[in-house]
PDB file of C-alpha atoms in Angstrom:
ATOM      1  CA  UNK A   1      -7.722 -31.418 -28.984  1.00  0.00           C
ATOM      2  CA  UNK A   2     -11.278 -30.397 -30.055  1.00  0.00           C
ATOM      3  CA  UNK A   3     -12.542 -29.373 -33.662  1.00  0.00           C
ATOM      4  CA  UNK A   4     -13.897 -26.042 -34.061  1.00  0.00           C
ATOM      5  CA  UNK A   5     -17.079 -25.434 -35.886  1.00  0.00           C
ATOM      6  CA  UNK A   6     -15.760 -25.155 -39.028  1.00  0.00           C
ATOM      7  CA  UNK A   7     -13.862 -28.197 -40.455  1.00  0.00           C
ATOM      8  CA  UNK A   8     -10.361 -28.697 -40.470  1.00  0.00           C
ATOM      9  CA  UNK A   9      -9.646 -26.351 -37.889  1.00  0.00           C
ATOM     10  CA  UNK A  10      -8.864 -27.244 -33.909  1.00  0.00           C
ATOM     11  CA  UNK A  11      -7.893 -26.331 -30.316  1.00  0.00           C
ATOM     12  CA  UNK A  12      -5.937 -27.589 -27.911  1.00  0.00           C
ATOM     13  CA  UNK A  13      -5.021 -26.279 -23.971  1.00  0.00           C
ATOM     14  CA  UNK A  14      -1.860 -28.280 -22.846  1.00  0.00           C
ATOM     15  CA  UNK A  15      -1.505 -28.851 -19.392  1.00  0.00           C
ATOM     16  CA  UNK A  16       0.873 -27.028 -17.909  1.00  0.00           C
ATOM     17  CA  UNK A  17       2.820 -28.244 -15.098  1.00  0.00           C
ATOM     18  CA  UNK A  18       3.590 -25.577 -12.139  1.00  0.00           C
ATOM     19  CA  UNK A  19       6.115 -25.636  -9.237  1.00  0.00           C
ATOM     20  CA  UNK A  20       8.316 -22.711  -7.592  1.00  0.00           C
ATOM     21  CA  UNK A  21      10.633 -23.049 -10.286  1.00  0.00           C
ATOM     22  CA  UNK A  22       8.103 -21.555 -12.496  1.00  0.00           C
ATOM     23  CA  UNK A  23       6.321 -23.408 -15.322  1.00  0.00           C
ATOM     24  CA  UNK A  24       6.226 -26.496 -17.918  1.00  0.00           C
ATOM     25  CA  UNK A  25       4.507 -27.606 -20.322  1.00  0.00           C
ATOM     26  CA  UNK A  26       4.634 -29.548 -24.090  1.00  0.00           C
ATOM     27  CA  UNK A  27       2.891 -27.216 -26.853  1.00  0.00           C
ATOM     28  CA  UNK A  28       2.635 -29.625 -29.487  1.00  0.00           C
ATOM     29  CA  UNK A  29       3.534 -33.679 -29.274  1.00  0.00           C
ATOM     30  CA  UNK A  30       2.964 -35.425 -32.781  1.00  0.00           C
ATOM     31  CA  UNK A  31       1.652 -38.554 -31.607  1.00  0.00           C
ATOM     32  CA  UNK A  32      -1.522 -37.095 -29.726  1.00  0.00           C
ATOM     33  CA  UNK A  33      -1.634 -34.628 -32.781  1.00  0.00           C
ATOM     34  CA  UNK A  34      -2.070 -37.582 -34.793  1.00  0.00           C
ATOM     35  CA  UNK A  35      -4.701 -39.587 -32.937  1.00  0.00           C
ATOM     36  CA  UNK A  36      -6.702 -36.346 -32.931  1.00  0.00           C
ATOM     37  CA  UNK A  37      -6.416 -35.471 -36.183  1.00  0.00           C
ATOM     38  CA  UNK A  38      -5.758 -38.747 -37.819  1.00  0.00           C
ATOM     39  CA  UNK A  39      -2.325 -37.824 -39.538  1.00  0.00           C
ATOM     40  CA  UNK A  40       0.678 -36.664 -38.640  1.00  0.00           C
ATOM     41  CA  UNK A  41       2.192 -32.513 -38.653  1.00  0.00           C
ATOM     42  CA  UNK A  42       4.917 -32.623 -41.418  1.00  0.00           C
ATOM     43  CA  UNK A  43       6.986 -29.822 -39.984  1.00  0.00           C
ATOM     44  CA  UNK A  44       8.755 -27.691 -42.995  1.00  0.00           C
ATOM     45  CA  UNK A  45       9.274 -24.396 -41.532  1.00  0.00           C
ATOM     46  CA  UNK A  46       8.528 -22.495 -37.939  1.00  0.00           C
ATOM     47  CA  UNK A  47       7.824 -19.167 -37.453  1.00  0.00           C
ATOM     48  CA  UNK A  48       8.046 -16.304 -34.528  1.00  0.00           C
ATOM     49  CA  UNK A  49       6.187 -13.114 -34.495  1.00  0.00           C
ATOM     50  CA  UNK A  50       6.753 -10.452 -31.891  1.00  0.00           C
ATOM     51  CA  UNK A  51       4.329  -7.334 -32.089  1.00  0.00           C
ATOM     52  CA  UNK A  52       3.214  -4.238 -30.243  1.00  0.00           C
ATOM     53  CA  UNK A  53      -0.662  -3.933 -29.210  1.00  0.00           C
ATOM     54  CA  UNK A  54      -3.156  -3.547 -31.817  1.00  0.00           C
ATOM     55  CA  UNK A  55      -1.081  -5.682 -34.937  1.00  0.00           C
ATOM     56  CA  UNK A  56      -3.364  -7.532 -37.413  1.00  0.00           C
ATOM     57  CA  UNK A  57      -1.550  -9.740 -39.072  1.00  0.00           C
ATOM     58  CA  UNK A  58      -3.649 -11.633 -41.779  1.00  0.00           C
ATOM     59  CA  UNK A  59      -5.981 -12.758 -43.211  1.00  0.00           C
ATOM     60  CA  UNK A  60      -3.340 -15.347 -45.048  1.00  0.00           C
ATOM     61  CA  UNK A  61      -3.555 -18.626 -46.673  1.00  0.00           C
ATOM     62  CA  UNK A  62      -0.937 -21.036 -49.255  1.00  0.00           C
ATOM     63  CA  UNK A  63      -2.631 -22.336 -52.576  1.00  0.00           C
ATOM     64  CA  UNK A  64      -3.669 -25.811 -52.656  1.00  0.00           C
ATOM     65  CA  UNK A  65      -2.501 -27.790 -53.016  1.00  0.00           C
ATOM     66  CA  UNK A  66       0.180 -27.826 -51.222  1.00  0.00           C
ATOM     67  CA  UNK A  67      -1.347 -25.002 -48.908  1.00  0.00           C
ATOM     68  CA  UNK A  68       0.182 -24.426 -45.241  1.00  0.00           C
ATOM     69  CA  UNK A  69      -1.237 -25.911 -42.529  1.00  0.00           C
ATOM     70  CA  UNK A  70      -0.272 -24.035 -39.127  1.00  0.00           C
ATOM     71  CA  UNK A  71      -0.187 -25.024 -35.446  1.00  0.00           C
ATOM     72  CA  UNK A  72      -0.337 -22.057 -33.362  1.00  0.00           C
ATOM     73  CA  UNK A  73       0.323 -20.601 -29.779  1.00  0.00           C
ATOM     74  CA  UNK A  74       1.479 -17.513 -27.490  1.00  0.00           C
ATOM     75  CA  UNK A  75       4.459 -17.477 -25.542  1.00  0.00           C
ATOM     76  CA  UNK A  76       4.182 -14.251 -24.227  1.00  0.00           C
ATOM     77  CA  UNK A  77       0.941 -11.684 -24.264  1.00  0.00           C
ATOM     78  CA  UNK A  78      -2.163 -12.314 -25.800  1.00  0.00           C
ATOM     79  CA  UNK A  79      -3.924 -12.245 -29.211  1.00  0.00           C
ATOM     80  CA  UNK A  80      -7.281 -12.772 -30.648  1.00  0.00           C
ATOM     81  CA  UNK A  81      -6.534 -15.867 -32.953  1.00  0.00           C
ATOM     82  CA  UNK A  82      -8.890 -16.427 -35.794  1.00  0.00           C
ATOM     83  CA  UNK A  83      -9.474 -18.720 -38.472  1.00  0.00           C
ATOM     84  CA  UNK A  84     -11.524 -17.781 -41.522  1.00  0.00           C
ATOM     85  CA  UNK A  85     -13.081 -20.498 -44.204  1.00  0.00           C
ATOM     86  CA  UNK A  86     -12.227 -19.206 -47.855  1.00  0.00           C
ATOM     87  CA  UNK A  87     -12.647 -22.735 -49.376  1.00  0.00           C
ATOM     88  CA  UNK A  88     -15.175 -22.094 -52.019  1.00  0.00           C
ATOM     89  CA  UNK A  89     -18.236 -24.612 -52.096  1.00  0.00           C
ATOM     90  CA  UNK A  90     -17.637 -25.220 -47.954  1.00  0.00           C
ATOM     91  CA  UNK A  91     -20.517 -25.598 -45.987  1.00  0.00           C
ATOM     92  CA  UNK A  92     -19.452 -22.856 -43.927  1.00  0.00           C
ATOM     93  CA  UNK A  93     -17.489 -20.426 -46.469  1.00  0.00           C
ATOM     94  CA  UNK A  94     -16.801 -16.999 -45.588  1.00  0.00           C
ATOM     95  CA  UNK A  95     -17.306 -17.707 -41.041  1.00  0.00           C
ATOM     96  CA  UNK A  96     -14.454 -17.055 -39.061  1.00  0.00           C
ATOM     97  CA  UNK A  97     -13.829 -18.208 -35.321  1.00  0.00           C
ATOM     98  CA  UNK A  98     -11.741 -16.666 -32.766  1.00  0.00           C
ATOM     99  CA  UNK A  99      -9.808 -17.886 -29.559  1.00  0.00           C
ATOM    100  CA  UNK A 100      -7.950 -15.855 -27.611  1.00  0.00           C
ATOM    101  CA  UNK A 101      -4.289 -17.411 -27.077  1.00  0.00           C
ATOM    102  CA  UNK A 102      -1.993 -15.868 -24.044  1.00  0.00           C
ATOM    103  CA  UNK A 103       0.728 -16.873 -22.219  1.00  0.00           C
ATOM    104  CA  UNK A 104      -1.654 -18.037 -19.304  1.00  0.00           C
ATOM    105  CA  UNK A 105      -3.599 -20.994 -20.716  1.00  0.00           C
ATOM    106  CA  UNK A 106      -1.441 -21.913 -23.638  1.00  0.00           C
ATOM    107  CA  UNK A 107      -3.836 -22.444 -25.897  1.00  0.00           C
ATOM    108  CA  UNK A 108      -2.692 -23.524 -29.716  1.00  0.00           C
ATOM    109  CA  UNK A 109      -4.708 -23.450 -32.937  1.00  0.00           C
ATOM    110  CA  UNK A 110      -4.643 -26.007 -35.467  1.00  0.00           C
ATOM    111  CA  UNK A 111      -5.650 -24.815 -38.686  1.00  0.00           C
ATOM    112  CA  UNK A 112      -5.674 -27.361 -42.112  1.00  0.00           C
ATOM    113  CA  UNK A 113      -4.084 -26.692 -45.603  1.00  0.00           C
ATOM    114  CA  UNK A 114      -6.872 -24.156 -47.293  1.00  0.00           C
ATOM    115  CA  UNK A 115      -8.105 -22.148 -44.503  1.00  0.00           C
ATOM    116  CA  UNK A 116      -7.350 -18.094 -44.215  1.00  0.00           C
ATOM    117  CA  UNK A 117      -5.543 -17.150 -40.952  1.00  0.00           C
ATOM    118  CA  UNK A 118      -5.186 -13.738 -39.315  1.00  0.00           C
ATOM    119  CA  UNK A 119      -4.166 -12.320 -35.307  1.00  0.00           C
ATOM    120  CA  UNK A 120      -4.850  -9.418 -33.698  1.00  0.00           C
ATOM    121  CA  UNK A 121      -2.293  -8.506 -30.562  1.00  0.00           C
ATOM    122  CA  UNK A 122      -3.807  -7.458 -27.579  1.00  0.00           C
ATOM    123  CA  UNK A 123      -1.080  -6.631 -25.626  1.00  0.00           C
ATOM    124  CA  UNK A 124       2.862  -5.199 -26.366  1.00  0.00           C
ATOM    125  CA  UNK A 125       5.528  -7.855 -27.073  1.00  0.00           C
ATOM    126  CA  UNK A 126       3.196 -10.436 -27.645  1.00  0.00           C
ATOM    127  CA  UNK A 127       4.992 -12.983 -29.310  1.00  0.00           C
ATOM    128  CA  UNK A 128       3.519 -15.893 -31.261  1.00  0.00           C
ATOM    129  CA  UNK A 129       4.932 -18.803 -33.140  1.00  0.00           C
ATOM    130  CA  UNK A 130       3.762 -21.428 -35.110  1.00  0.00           C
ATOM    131  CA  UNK A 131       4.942 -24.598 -37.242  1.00  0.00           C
ATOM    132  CA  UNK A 132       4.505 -24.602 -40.965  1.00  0.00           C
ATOM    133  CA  UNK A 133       3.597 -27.609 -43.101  1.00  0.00           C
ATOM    134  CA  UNK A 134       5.465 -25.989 -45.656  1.00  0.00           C
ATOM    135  CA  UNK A 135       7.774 -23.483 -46.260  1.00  0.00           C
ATOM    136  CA  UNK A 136       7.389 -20.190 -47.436  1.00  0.00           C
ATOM    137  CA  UNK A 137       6.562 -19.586 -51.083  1.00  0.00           C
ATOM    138  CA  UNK A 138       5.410 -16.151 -52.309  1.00  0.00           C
ATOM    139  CA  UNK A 139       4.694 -17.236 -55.878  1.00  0.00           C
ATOM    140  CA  UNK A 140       1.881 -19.084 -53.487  1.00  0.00           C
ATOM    141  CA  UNK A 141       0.977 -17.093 -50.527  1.00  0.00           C
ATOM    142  CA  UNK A 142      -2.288 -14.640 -50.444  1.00  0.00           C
ATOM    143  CA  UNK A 143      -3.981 -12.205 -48.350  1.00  0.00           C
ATOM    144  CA  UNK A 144      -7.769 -11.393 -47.357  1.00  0.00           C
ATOM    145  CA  UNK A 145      -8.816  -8.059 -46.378  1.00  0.00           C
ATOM    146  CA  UNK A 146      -9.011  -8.493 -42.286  1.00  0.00           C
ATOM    147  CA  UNK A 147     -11.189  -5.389 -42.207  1.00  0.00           C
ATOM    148  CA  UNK A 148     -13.314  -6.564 -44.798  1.00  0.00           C
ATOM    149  CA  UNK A 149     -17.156  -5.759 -44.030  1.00  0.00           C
ATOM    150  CA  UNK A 150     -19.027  -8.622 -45.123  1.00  0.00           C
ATOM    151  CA  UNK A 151     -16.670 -10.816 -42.941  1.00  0.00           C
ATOM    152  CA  UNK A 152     -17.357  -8.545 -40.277  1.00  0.00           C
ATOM    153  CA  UNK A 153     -14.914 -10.306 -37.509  1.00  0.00           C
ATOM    154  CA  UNK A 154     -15.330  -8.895 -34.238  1.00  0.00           C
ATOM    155  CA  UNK A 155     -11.747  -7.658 -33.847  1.00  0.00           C
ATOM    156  CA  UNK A 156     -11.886  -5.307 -30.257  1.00  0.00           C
ATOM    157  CA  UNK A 157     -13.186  -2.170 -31.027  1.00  0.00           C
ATOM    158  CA  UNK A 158     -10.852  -0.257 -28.111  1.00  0.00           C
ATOM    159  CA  UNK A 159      -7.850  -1.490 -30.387  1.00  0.00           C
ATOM    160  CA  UNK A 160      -6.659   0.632 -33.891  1.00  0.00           C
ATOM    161  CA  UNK A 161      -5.523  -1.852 -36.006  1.00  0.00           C
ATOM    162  CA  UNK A 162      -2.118  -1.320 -37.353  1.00  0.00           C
ATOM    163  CA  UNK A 163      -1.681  -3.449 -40.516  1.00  0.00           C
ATOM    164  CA  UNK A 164       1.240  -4.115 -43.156  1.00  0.00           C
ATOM    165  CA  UNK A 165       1.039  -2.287 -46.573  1.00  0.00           C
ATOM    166  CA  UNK A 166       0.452  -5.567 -47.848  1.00  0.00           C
ATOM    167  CA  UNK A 167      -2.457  -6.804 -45.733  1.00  0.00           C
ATOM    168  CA  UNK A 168      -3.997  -3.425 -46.140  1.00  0.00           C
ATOM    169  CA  UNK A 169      -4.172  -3.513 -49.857  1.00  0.00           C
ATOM    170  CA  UNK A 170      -5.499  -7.155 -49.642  1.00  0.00           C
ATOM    171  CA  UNK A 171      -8.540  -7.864 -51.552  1.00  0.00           C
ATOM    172  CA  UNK A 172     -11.866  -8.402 -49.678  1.00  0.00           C
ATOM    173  CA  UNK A 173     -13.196 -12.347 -49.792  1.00  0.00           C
ATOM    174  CA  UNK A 174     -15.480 -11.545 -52.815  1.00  0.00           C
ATOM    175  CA  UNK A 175     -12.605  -9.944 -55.024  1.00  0.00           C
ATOM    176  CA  UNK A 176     -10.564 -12.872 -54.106  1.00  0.00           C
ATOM    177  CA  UNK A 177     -12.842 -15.251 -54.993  1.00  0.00           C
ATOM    178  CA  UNK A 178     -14.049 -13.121 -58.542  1.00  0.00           C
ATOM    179  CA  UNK A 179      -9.973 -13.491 -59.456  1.00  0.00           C
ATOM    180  CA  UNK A 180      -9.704 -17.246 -58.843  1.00  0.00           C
ATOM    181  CA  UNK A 181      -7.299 -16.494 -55.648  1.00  0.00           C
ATOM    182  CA  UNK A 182      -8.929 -18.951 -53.579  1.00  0.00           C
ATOM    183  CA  UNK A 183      -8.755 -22.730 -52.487  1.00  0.00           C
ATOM    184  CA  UNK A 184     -11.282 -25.072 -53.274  1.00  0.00           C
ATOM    185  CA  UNK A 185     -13.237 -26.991 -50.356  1.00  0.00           C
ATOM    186  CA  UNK A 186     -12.822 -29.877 -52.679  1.00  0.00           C
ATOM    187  CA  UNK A 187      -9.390 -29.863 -53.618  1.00  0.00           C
ATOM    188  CA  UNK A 188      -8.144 -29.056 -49.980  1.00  0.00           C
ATOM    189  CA  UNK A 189     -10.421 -32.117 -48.759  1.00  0.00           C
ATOM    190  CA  UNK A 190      -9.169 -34.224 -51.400  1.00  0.00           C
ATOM    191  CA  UNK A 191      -5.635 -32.938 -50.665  1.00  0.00           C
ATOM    192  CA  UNK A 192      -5.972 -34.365 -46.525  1.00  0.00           C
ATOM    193  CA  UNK A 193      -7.268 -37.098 -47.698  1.00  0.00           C
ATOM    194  CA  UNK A 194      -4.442 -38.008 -49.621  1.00  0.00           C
ATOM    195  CA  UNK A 195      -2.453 -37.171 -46.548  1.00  0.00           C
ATOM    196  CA  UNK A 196      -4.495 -38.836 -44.193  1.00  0.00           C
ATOM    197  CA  UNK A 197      -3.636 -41.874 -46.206  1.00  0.00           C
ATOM    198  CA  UNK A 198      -0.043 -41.578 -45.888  1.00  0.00           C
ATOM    199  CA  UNK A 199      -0.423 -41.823 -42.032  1.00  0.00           C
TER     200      UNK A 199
END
């Protein structure tokens, strides 16, 4: 596994082992998630997605704490995978990074408790799942505009996103951050912390 640039966020390419059966490999295995990241992944809830090309599905993030820390990957197609910082007072609030996962180098994205999350499918049927720190609460779940402008992620242009009523009427970064909606760099670092110590 290797961090990203911005902090609490990694990537990790399995190997995969081929033969003329087909094709094997282990997508997540705690104990080299843990020497990575220096705790454990307390698994509360996992998640599939299936959708048809040109789905953006995010920007979401959990309040925090406890937030919703996510380890992602895609089992069949592709999608542009990004993670966006929307910790207030982070070094590197309001950048985004994106890595394409596909069903060809099995790429998976680790994202911390705090951080906004969003994919784009680039293909029909692709199909993504990922394991949830915690389970799903909507009394604590939020959305950021994935079209906003002053983010300005570089979704494909030759792809019309198709978006949920709900992530289209999602404020933009600033009008989240004007209504108190988002997480804290210090409260979501003090929140691994505490986790970190647990380990």
């Amino acid at each position: 596994m290797r961090p990203l640039g911005i902090e609490g966020a990694w990537v990790d390419t399995p190997r995969a082992f081929e033969d003329s059966r087909g094709r094997f490999h282990e997508w997540f295995k705690n104990d080299r998630f843990h020497d990575s990241i220096g705790q454990g992944f307390p698994l509360e809830q996992a998640n599939c997605s299936r959708s048809v090309r040109g789905t953006l599905r995010g920007i979401h993030y959990a309040s925090v704490p406890p937030g919703q820390a996510k380890y992602v990957t895609c089992v069949s197609g592709a999608v542009l995978d990004v993670v966006v910082d929307i910790r207030t007072g982070s070094p590197s609030f309001g950048k985004w990074e994106a890595v394409r996962l596909d069903d060809t180098t099995h790429r998976c994205i680790y994202l911390s408790e705090g951080l906004g999350h969003a994919f784009m499918a680039l293909e029909d049927n692709s199909t993504v799942v990922y394991l949830c720190s915690q389970g799903y609460a909507p009394e604590r779940e939020h959305g950021i505009d994935p079209l906003d402008p002053t983010l300005a992620i570089a979704w494909p242009e030759d792809l019309a996103p198709r978006l949920s009523d709900k992530d289209a009427a999602a404020p933009t970064l600033a009008e989240a951050e004007r209504q108190g909606l988002l997480p804290s760099f210090e409260d979501c670092s003090a929140y691994r912390r505490s986790l970190v110590s647990r380990a």
